[in-house]
PDB file of C-alpha atoms in Angstrom:
ATOM      1  CA  UNK G   1      58.974 192.537  56.950  1.00 52.00           C
ATOM      2  CA  UNK G   2      56.488 191.574  53.506  1.00 56.00           C
ATOM      3  CA  UNK G   3      53.965 188.275  53.846  1.00 71.00           C
ATOM      4  CA  UNK G   4      53.079 186.803  51.145  1.00 80.00           C
ATOM      5  CA  UNK G   5      51.463 183.050  51.188  1.00 87.00           C
ATOM      6  CA  UNK G   6      52.193 180.329  48.730  1.00 84.00           C
ATOM      7  CA  UNK G   7      49.450 180.310  45.637  1.00 84.00           C
ATOM      8  CA  UNK G   8      48.348 177.855  43.615  1.00 77.00           C
ATOM      9  CA  UNK G   9      47.026 178.882  40.450  1.00 70.00           C
ATOM     10  CA  UNK G  10      44.176 176.863  38.930  1.00 73.00           C
ATOM     11  CA  UNK G  11      42.403 178.265  35.518  1.00 79.00           C
ATOM     12  CA  UNK G  12      38.851 177.670  34.203  1.00 83.00           C
ATOM     13  CA  UNK G  13      37.356 178.460  30.371  1.00 87.00           C
ATOM     14  CA  UNK G  14      35.265 181.467  31.216  1.00 87.00           C
ATOM     15  CA  UNK G  15      33.089 181.675  28.430  1.00 90.00           C
ATOM     16  CA  UNK G  16      30.881 178.988  26.645  1.00 92.00           C
ATOM     17  CA  UNK G  17      29.338 178.564  23.381  1.00 94.00           C
ATOM     18  CA  UNK G  18      26.057 176.981  23.741  1.00 95.00           C
ATOM     19  CA  UNK G  19      23.341 177.300  20.628  1.00 96.00           C
ATOM     20  CA  UNK G  20      19.681 179.372  21.100  1.00 96.00           C
ATOM     21  CA  UNK G  21      17.159 180.260  19.406  1.00 95.00           C
ATOM     22  CA  UNK G  22      16.421 183.529  18.281  1.00 95.00           C
ATOM     23  CA  UNK G  23      12.699 185.279  17.790  1.00 95.00           C
ATOM     24  CA  UNK G  24      12.782 184.867  14.259  1.00 94.00           C
ATOM     25  CA  UNK G  25      13.293 181.090  14.669  1.00 95.00           C
ATOM     26  CA  UNK G  26      17.196 180.743  14.222  1.00 95.00           C
ATOM     27  CA  UNK G  27      19.518 179.232  15.424  1.00 96.00           C
ATOM     28  CA  UNK G  28      22.366 180.974  16.877  1.00 96.00           C
ATOM     29  CA  UNK G  29      25.700 180.620  18.467  1.00 95.00           C
ATOM     30  CA  UNK G  30      25.895 182.921  22.143  1.00 95.00           C
ATOM     31  CA  UNK G  31      27.979 183.194  24.736  1.00 93.00           C
ATOM     32  CA  UNK G  32      27.172 181.848  28.319  1.00 93.00           C
ATOM     33  CA  UNK G  33      29.151 182.792  31.446  1.00 89.00           C
ATOM     34  CA  UNK G  34      30.965 180.173  33.214  1.00 90.00           C
ATOM     35  CA  UNK G  35      30.011 179.510  36.982  1.00 88.00           C
ATOM     36  CA  UNK G  36      32.059 177.057  38.999  1.00 87.00           C
ATOM     37  CA  UNK G  37      31.462 175.943  43.238  1.00 88.00           C
ATOM     38  CA  UNK G  38      34.052 177.199  45.353  1.00 89.00           C
ATOM     39  CA  UNK G  39      33.743 175.420  48.912  1.00 91.00           C
ATOM     40  CA  UNK G  40      36.921 177.186  50.343  1.00 92.00           C
ATOM     41  CA  UNK G  41      37.625 175.888  53.410  1.00 94.00           C
ATOM     42  CA  UNK G  42      40.418 177.060  56.115  1.00 93.00           C
ATOM     43  CA  UNK G  43      42.855 174.938  57.785  1.00 91.00           C
ATOM     44  CA  UNK G  44      40.354 171.725  57.126  1.00 88.00           C
ATOM     45  CA  UNK G  45      37.342 173.949  57.929  1.00 90.00           C
ATOM     46  CA  UNK G  46      34.737 174.290  55.911  1.00 89.00           C
ATOM     47  CA  UNK G  47      33.873 177.674  55.827  1.00 89.00           C
ATOM     48  CA  UNK G  48      31.347 178.955  52.716  1.00 86.00           C
ATOM     49  CA  UNK G  49      30.595 177.870  48.984  1.00 86.00           C
ATOM     50  CA  UNK G  50      30.938 181.091  47.243  1.00 85.00           C
ATOM     51  CA  UNK G  51      29.424 180.269  43.452  1.00 84.00           C
ATOM     52  CA  UNK G  52      32.390 182.444  40.975  1.00 86.00           C
ATOM     53  CA  UNK G  53      32.842 182.980  37.160  1.00 85.00           C
ATOM     54  CA  UNK G  54      36.399 181.620  38.374  1.00 86.00           C
ATOM     55  CA  UNK G  55      39.165 184.412  37.111  1.00 84.00           C
ATOM     56  CA  UNK G  56      40.681 184.998  40.276  1.00 86.00           C
ATOM     57  CA  UNK G  57      39.998 182.321  42.742  1.00 91.00           C
ATOM     58  CA  UNK G  58      43.373 183.056  45.125  1.00 91.00           C
ATOM     59  CA  UNK G  59      42.136 186.520  45.677  1.00 88.00           C
ATOM     60  CA  UNK G  60      38.278 185.425  45.894  1.00 86.00           C
ATOM     61  CA  UNK G  61      39.103 183.461  48.633  1.00 90.00           C
ATOM     62  CA  UNK G  62      41.534 186.168  50.299  1.00 92.00           C
ATOM     63  CA  UNK G  63      39.335 188.772  49.528  1.00 87.00           C
ATOM     64  CA  UNK G  64      36.437 187.204  51.117  1.00 85.00           C
ATOM     65  CA  UNK G  65      38.533 185.828  54.109  1.00 88.00           C
ATOM     66  CA  UNK G  66      40.014 189.477  54.218  1.00 84.00           C
ATOM     67  CA  UNK G  67      35.706 191.497  53.887  1.00 75.00           C
ATOM     68  CA  UNK G  68      33.813 188.954  56.372  1.00 79.00           C
ATOM     69  CA  UNK G  69      37.208 190.028  59.216  1.00 82.00           C
ATOM     70  CA  UNK G  70      38.076 185.651  59.284  1.00 85.00           C
ATOM     71  CA  UNK G  71      41.437 186.393  58.854  1.00 86.00           C
ATOM     72  CA  UNK G  72      43.203 189.552  60.213  1.00 83.00           C
ATOM     73  CA  UNK G  73      45.909 189.822  57.837  1.00 85.00           C
ATOM     74  CA  UNK G  74      47.112 188.343  54.911  1.00 88.00           C
ATOM     75  CA  UNK G  75      50.453 187.706  57.384  1.00 88.00           C
ATOM     76  CA  UNK G  76      48.595 184.990  58.989  1.00 89.00           C
ATOM     77  CA  UNK G  77      47.846 182.911  55.756  1.00 90.00           C
ATOM     78  CA  UNK G  78      50.670 180.280  54.307  1.00 92.00           C
ATOM     79  CA  UNK G  79      49.069 178.820  51.133  1.00 93.00           C
ATOM     80  CA  UNK G  80      46.604 179.010  49.101  1.00 92.00           C
ATOM     81  CA  UNK G  81      45.538 176.070  46.947  1.00 94.00           C
ATOM     82  CA  UNK G  82      42.978 175.856  43.793  1.00 94.00           C
ATOM     83  CA  UNK G  83      41.829 172.750  42.613  1.00 94.00           C
ATOM     84  CA  UNK G  84      38.987 172.288  40.246  1.00 93.00           C
ATOM     85  CA  UNK G  85      38.618 169.369  40.426  1.00 92.00           C
ATOM     86  CA  UNK G  86      37.668 169.256  43.284  1.00 93.00           C
ATOM     87  CA  UNK G  87      36.231 172.628  43.614  1.00 92.00           C
ATOM     88  CA  UNK G  88      37.531 173.981  46.435  1.00 94.00           C
ATOM     89  CA  UNK G  89      39.843 175.943  47.930  1.00 93.00           C
ATOM     90  CA  UNK G  90      41.845 175.443  50.477  1.00 95.00           C
ATOM     91  CA  UNK G  91      43.553 178.827  52.755  1.00 94.00           C
ATOM     92  CA  UNK G  92      46.797 177.565  55.065  1.00 93.00           C
ATOM     93  CA  UNK G  93      47.476 179.612  57.623  1.00 91.00           C
ATOM     94  CA  UNK G  94      50.833 179.828  59.259  1.00 86.00           C
ATOM     95  CA  UNK G  95      51.266 178.329  62.855  1.00 74.00           C
ATOM     96  CA  UNK G  96      50.992 180.062  65.612  1.00 65.00           C
ATOM     97  CA  UNK G  97      51.792 179.459  69.704  1.00 59.00           C
ATOM     98  CA  UNK G  98      48.863 176.887  71.391  1.00 60.00           C
ATOM     99  CA  UNK G  99      47.224 179.557  72.143  1.00 62.00           C
ATOM    100  CA  UNK G 100      46.613 181.980  69.551  1.00 65.00           C
ATOM    101  CA  UNK G 101      45.876 178.942  67.510  1.00 67.00           C
ATOM    102  CA  UNK G 102      43.010 178.572  69.867  1.00 69.00           C
ATOM    103  CA  UNK G 103      42.034 182.732  70.234  1.00 67.00           C
ATOM    104  CA  UNK G 104      41.912 182.160  66.087  1.00 67.00           C
ATOM    105  CA  UNK G 105      39.949 178.904  66.513  1.00 67.00           C
ATOM    106  CA  UNK G 106      37.898 180.812  68.842  1.00 67.00           C
ATOM    107  CA  UNK G 107      37.215 184.218  66.801  1.00 65.00           C
ATOM    108  CA  UNK G 108      36.666 182.733  63.520  1.00 66.00           C
ATOM    109  CA  UNK G 109      33.805 180.721  64.874  1.00 66.00           C
ATOM    110  CA  UNK G 110      32.196 183.602  67.026  1.00 65.00           C
ATOM    111  CA  UNK G 111      32.076 185.841  63.761  1.00 63.00           C
ATOM    112  CA  UNK G 112      30.320 182.459  61.264  1.00 61.00           C
ATOM    113  CA  UNK G 113      27.662 182.824  64.169  1.00 59.00           C
ATOM    114  CA  UNK G 114      26.836 186.199  63.406  1.00 51.00           C
ATOM    115  CA  UNK G 115      26.964 185.650  59.372  1.00 50.00           C
ATOM    116  CA  UNK G 116      24.438 187.571  58.395  1.00 44.00           C
ATOM    117  CA  UNK G 117      23.245 186.357  54.066  1.00 44.00           C
ATOM    118  CA  UNK G 118      23.680 189.588  52.397  1.00 40.00           C
ATOM    119  CA  UNK G 119      21.515 190.158  48.714  1.00 39.00           C
ATOM    120  CA  UNK G 120      25.527 190.358  47.265  1.00 47.00           C
ATOM    121  CA  UNK G 121      25.193 187.905  43.854  1.00 53.00           C
ATOM    122  CA  UNK G 122      27.007 184.938  43.889  1.00 48.00           C
ATOM    123  CA  UNK G 123      27.615 183.488  47.408  1.00 49.00           C
ATOM    124  CA  UNK G 124      26.202 180.452  46.835  1.00 49.00           C
ATOM    125  CA  UNK G 125      25.965 179.772  49.976  1.00 48.00           C
ATOM    126  CA  UNK G 126      23.123 176.800  50.014  1.00 50.00           C
ATOM    127  CA  UNK G 127      23.991 175.588  46.554  1.00 53.00           C
ATOM    128  CA  UNK G 128      25.136 172.268  47.921  1.00 56.00           C
ATOM    129  CA  UNK G 129      21.777 171.101  49.484  1.00 58.00           C
ATOM    130  CA  UNK G 130      19.134 172.621  46.323  1.00 61.00           C
ATOM    131  CA  UNK G 131      21.878 170.541  44.178  1.00 67.00           C
ATOM    132  CA  UNK G 132      21.112 167.463  46.332  1.00 69.00           C
ATOM    133  CA  UNK G 133      17.089 167.689  45.607  1.00 71.00           C
ATOM    134  CA  UNK G 134      16.911 169.014  42.219  1.00 78.00           C
ATOM    135  CA  UNK G 135      16.811 165.240  41.215  1.00 79.00           C
ATOM    136  CA  UNK G 136      13.492 165.239  42.681  1.00 81.00           C
ATOM    137  CA  UNK G 137      12.257 168.222  40.782  1.00 85.00           C
ATOM    138  CA  UNK G 138      10.072 167.413  38.476  1.00 90.00           C
ATOM    139  CA  UNK G 139       7.778 169.771  36.103  1.00 96.00           C
ATOM    140  CA  UNK G 140       4.864 169.273  33.734  1.00 95.00           C
ATOM    141  CA  UNK G 141       5.516 169.358  30.093  1.00 95.00           C
ATOM    142  CA  UNK G 142       2.132 168.950  28.878  1.00 96.00           C
ATOM    143  CA  UNK G 143       1.435 172.881  29.496  1.00 97.00           C
ATOM    144  CA  UNK G 144       2.529 175.456  26.259  1.00 97.00           C
ATOM    145  CA  UNK G 145       4.020 179.005  26.420  1.00 97.00           C
ATOM    146  CA  UNK G 146       3.622 180.595  22.877  1.00 97.00           C
ATOM    147  CA  UNK G 147       5.814 183.909  21.758  1.00 97.00           C
ATOM    148  CA  UNK G 148       2.104 185.885  22.061  1.00 96.00           C
ATOM    149  CA  UNK G 149       1.612 185.392  25.514  1.00 97.00           C
ATOM    150  CA  UNK G 150       5.627 185.846  26.208  1.00 97.00           C
ATOM    151  CA  UNK G 151       5.665 189.134  24.598  1.00 96.00           C
ATOM    152  CA  UNK G 152       2.568 190.003  26.802  1.00 95.00           C
ATOM    153  CA  UNK G 153       4.182 189.340  29.415  1.00 96.00           C
ATOM    154  CA  UNK G 154       6.546 191.452  28.466  1.00 94.00           C
ATOM    155  CA  UNK G 155       4.535 194.285  28.231  1.00 92.00           C
ATOM    156  CA  UNK G 156       3.511 194.395  31.381  1.00 90.00           C
ATOM    157  CA  UNK G 157       6.678 194.147  33.370  1.00 89.00           C
ATOM    158  CA  UNK G 158       7.299 197.884  32.234  1.00 84.00           C
ATOM    159  CA  UNK G 159       4.310 198.507  33.530  1.00 80.00           C
ATOM    160  CA  UNK G 160       5.574 197.057  37.044  1.00 77.00           C
ATOM    161  CA  UNK G 161       9.115 198.194  37.666  1.00 61.00           C
ATOM    162  CA  UNK G 162       9.069 201.844  39.424  1.00 65.00           C
ATOM    163  CA  UNK G 163      11.804 201.619  42.005  1.00 60.00           C
ATOM    164  CA  UNK G 164      13.828 200.496  38.797  1.00 61.00           C
ATOM    165  CA  UNK G 165      13.050 203.735  36.661  1.00 63.00           C
ATOM    166  CA  UNK G 166      12.292 205.803  39.189  1.00 61.00           C
ATOM    167  CA  UNK G 167      16.352 205.093  41.280  1.00 62.00           C
ATOM    168  CA  UNK G 168      17.142 201.523  39.529  1.00 62.00           C
ATOM    169  CA  UNK G 169      19.700 199.747  41.576  1.00 67.00           C
ATOM    170  CA  UNK G 170      17.528 196.439  42.070  1.00 76.00           C
ATOM    171  CA  UNK G 171      16.258 193.884  40.798  1.00 81.00           C
ATOM    172  CA  UNK G 172      13.113 193.128  39.829  1.00 87.00           C
ATOM    173  CA  UNK G 173      10.999 189.172  40.005  1.00 89.00           C
ATOM    174  CA  UNK G 174       7.351 188.607  38.900  1.00 94.00           C
ATOM    175  CA  UNK G 175       5.434 185.234  38.987  1.00 95.00           C
ATOM    176  CA  UNK G 176       2.580 185.617  35.681  1.00 97.00           C
ATOM    177  CA  UNK G 177      -0.298 183.614  34.478  1.00 97.00           C
ATOM    178  CA  UNK G 178       0.323 181.828  31.854  1.00 96.00           C
ATOM    179  CA  UNK G 179      -3.534 182.296  29.325  1.00 92.00           C
ATOM    180  CA  UNK G 180      -4.148 182.172  25.889  1.00 87.00           C
ATOM    181  CA  UNK G 181      -1.969 184.874  24.278  1.00 89.00           C
ATOM    182  CA  UNK G 182      -2.043 186.934  27.612  1.00 91.00           C
ATOM    183  CA  UNK G 183      -0.030 186.979  30.454  1.00 95.00           C
ATOM    184  CA  UNK G 184      -1.089 188.507  33.937  1.00 94.00           C
ATOM    185  CA  UNK G 185       1.257 189.592  36.915  1.00 95.00           C
ATOM    186  CA  UNK G 186       0.990 187.826  40.081  1.00 95.00           C
ATOM    187  CA  UNK G 187       2.977 188.983  42.400  1.00 91.00           C
ATOM    188  CA  UNK G 188       5.576 191.538  41.053  1.00 90.00           C
ATOM    189  CA  UNK G 189       9.122 192.030  43.471  1.00 87.00           C
ATOM    190  CA  UNK G 190      11.615 194.802  43.665  1.00 83.00           C
ATOM    191  CA  UNK G 191      14.888 194.012  45.696  1.00 81.00           C
ATOM    192  CA  UNK G 192      18.321 194.721  46.033  1.00 76.00           C
ATOM    193  CA  UNK G 193      19.200 191.452  45.391  1.00 74.00           C
ATOM    194  CA  UNK G 194      18.160 189.385  42.892  1.00 78.00           C
ATOM    195  CA  UNK G 195      17.550 186.222  45.453  1.00 77.00           C
ATOM    196  CA  UNK G 196      15.378 188.084  47.611  1.00 76.00           C
ATOM    197  CA  UNK G 197      13.375 189.306  45.195  1.00 84.00           C
ATOM    198  CA  UNK G 198      12.740 185.483  44.297  1.00 87.00           C
ATOM    199  CA  UNK G 199      12.860 184.109  47.897  1.00 84.00           C
ATOM    200  CA  UNK G 200       9.736 186.484  48.846  1.00 86.00           C
ATOM    201  CA  UNK G 201       8.003 186.104  45.383  1.00 90.00           C
ATOM    202  CA  UNK G 202       8.270 182.178  46.617  1.00 90.00           C
ATOM    203  CA  UNK G 203       7.035 182.524  50.595  1.00 86.00           C
ATOM    204  CA  UNK G 204       4.189 184.765  49.072  1.00 90.00           C
ATOM    205  CA  UNK G 205       3.206 181.479  46.448  1.00 91.00           C
ATOM    206  CA  UNK G 206       2.651 179.903  50.025  1.00 90.00           C
ATOM    207  CA  UNK G 207       1.212 182.191  51.215  1.00 84.00           C
ATOM    208  CA  UNK G 208      -1.664 183.247  48.701  1.00 89.00           C
ATOM    209  CA  UNK G 209      -1.981 179.133  47.870  1.00 89.00           C
ATOM    210  CA  UNK G 210      -0.760 179.931  44.433  1.00 93.00           C
ATOM    211  CA  UNK G 211      -0.160 176.298  41.874  1.00 94.00           C
ATOM    212  CA  UNK G 212       3.327 177.182  40.138  1.00 95.00           C
ATOM    213  CA  UNK G 213       3.333 173.978  37.255  1.00 96.00           C
ATOM    214  CA  UNK G 214       1.598 176.723  34.671  1.00 97.00           C
ATOM    215  CA  UNK G 215       2.883 179.871  35.543  1.00 98.00           C
ATOM    216  CA  UNK G 216       5.860 182.362  34.246  1.00 98.00           C
ATOM    217  CA  UNK G 217       8.421 182.818  36.577  1.00 97.00           C
ATOM    218  CA  UNK G 218      10.246 185.709  34.894  1.00 96.00           C
ATOM    219  CA  UNK G 219      13.289 187.885  36.821  1.00 94.00           C
ATOM    220  CA  UNK G 220      15.783 190.721  35.803  1.00 90.00           C
ATOM    221  CA  UNK G 221      18.557 188.934  36.798  1.00 88.00           C
ATOM    222  CA  UNK G 222      20.525 186.850  35.368  1.00 91.00           C
ATOM    223  CA  UNK G 223      20.007 183.388  35.616  1.00 93.00           C
ATOM    224  CA  UNK G 224      23.026 181.250  37.410  1.00 90.00           C
ATOM    225  CA  UNK G 225      22.688 177.780  38.546  1.00 88.00           C
ATOM    226  CA  UNK G 226      20.990 179.235  42.101  1.00 84.00           C
ATOM    227  CA  UNK G 227      18.286 180.707  40.079  1.00 89.00           C
ATOM    228  CA  UNK G 228      17.057 178.175  37.688  1.00 92.00           C
ATOM    229  CA  UNK G 229      16.653 175.750  40.811  1.00 88.00           C
ATOM    230  CA  UNK G 230      14.625 177.538  42.584  1.00 87.00           C
ATOM    231  CA  UNK G 231      12.654 178.081  39.763  1.00 92.00           C
ATOM    232  CA  UNK G 232      11.904 174.549  39.641  1.00 91.00           C
ATOM    233  CA  UNK G 233      11.465 174.420  43.244  1.00 87.00           C
ATOM    234  CA  UNK G 234       7.866 175.917  42.635  1.00 90.00           C
ATOM    235  CA  UNK G 235       7.343 173.974  40.444  1.00 92.00           C
ATOM    236  CA  UNK G 236       7.519 176.813  37.599  1.00 96.00           C
ATOM    237  CA  UNK G 237       7.964 175.423  34.226  1.00 98.00           C
ATOM    238  CA  UNK G 238       8.803 178.828  32.472  1.00 98.00           C
ATOM    239  CA  UNK G 239      12.350 180.603  33.153  1.00 98.00           C
ATOM    240  CA  UNK G 240      12.225 184.099  31.123  1.00 98.00           C
ATOM    241  CA  UNK G 241      15.341 187.251  32.506  1.00 96.00           C
ATOM    242  CA  UNK G 242      16.423 189.845  30.360  1.00 93.00           C
ATOM    243  CA  UNK G 243      19.841 189.381  30.867  1.00 94.00           C
ATOM    244  CA  UNK G 244      21.981 186.454  30.357  1.00 94.00           C
ATOM    245  CA  UNK G 245      22.684 183.065  32.273  1.00 94.00           C
ATOM    246  CA  UNK G 246      26.035 180.906  32.864  1.00 93.00           C
ATOM    247  CA  UNK G 247      26.935 177.644  31.687  1.00 94.00           C
ATOM    248  CA  UNK G 248      25.963 176.100  34.971  1.00 91.00           C
ATOM    249  CA  UNK G 249      22.908 177.207  34.655  1.00 93.00           C
ATOM    250  CA  UNK G 250      21.924 176.650  31.481  1.00 97.00           C
ATOM    251  CA  UNK G 251      23.562 172.767  32.511  1.00 94.00           C
ATOM    252  CA  UNK G 252      21.103 171.742  35.337  1.00 93.00           C
ATOM    253  CA  UNK G 253      18.123 173.955  32.671  1.00 96.00           C
ATOM    254  CA  UNK G 254      18.701 171.076  30.928  1.00 95.00           C
ATOM    255  CA  UNK G 255      18.932 168.329  32.898  1.00 93.00           C
ATOM    256  CA  UNK G 256      15.813 169.735  34.353  1.00 93.00           C
ATOM    257  CA  UNK G 257      13.672 170.429  31.407  1.00 95.00           C
ATOM    258  CA  UNK G 258      13.396 174.160  32.330  1.00 97.00           C
ATOM    259  CA  UNK G 259      12.374 176.119  29.061  1.00 98.00           C
ATOM    260  CA  UNK G 260      14.162 179.293  30.087  1.00 98.00           C
ATOM    261  CA  UNK G 261      14.858 182.575  27.877  1.00 98.00           C
ATOM    262  CA  UNK G 262      17.371 184.509  28.232  1.00 97.00           C
ATOM    263  CA  UNK G 263      18.362 188.431  27.200  1.00 96.00           C
ATOM    264  CA  UNK G 264      14.662 189.246  26.851  1.00 96.00           C
ATOM    265  CA  UNK G 265      13.332 192.828  26.289  1.00 93.00           C
ATOM    266  CA  UNK G 266      10.521 193.758  23.772  1.00 90.00           C
ATOM    267  CA  UNK G 267      10.589 191.662  20.505  1.00 94.00           C
ATOM    268  CA  UNK G 268      14.140 190.229  21.209  1.00 96.00           C
ATOM    269  CA  UNK G 269      15.074 187.052  23.678  1.00 98.00           C
ATOM    270  CA  UNK G 270      16.768 184.121  22.668  1.00 98.00           C
ATOM    271  CA  UNK G 271      15.504 180.126  23.594  1.00 98.00           C
ATOM    272  CA  UNK G 272      18.047 177.949  24.978  1.00 98.00           C
ATOM    273  CA  UNK G 273      16.540 174.914  26.523  1.00 98.00           C
ATOM    274  CA  UNK G 274      13.452 173.168  26.881  1.00 97.00           C
ATOM    275  CA  UNK G 275      12.041 174.207  23.096  1.00 97.00           C
ATOM    276  CA  UNK G 276       9.493 171.570  22.938  1.00 96.00           C
ATOM    277  CA  UNK G 277       7.146 173.817  25.645  1.00 97.00           C
ATOM    278  CA  UNK G 278       7.220 176.943  23.570  1.00 97.00           C
ATOM    279  CA  UNK G 279       5.367 177.845  20.798  1.00 96.00           C
ATOM    280  CA  UNK G 280       5.947 180.510  17.625  1.00 93.00           C
ATOM    281  CA  UNK G 281       2.800 181.315  15.419  1.00 87.00           C
ATOM    282  CA  UNK G 282       2.826 178.910  11.723  1.00 72.00           C
ATOM    283  CA  UNK G 283       3.820 182.046   9.232  1.00 64.00           C
ATOM    284  CA  UNK G 284       0.768 181.273   6.029  1.00 60.00           C
ATOM    285  CA  UNK G 285       1.400 179.902   2.767  1.00 59.00           C
ATOM    286  CA  UNK G 286       1.874 181.793   0.619  1.00 57.00           C
ATOM    287  CA  UNK G 287       0.990 181.060  -3.220  1.00 59.00           C
ATOM    288  CA  UNK G 288       2.211 182.536  -6.123  1.00 58.00           C
TER     289      UNK G 288
END
């Protein structure tokens, strides 16, 4: 007999339009990906908060439970309900005997205890805790990043991506100085997950007693909410990525006031937030 759970379908916008300033000083409309926290509950028990585009939330919830082996069969799932007003997905399992219920609950508890935080992108298990702290973050507003310094950083980065160039499959993060027209990389870490790389740099900053309040943070990964929050928690006012960003990353960056540049490769970039800290060279006035 085939079982299919009752699914309450819900959808969210997948992309959003914002304006950014390119390297020519032009304001250009730019599409950014949506990003939504989706807290998964199984029989009223909170399991995890997943950061998701929101394209297939019901399938995401079922697939997560399957791959984490928290539910043994699709036949065990009675219903899946997504509610974007509360950013939640509720999975209800089918009724079972008292003994089966106890065994199921114990099995889920045991697996949750053994769960390993993987390198996977987008599984924001600590999202709620980070958001609670974000209002306390204050970044310096008396520091500036010149376009010349930004380009100098891009040149430095190309010399450090050794594992990526030879093997691919990794993300790289860098902490760099913000000098007058120059930049020097202090730490560069490559790892299979971008969150691993940023956490490693955060740890090294503590070990070396490095103040981040005037530094630049560079990442090859996209600028999601967690990446923006982590940079801000390190008190770093400048965040640069060769990739794009998400809607929630953009919203939080605006709230914090961080200066954020995306799609930065070579002499190309898009300046999204914190424009007051970014300085472009003044073009000479040509007198006819």
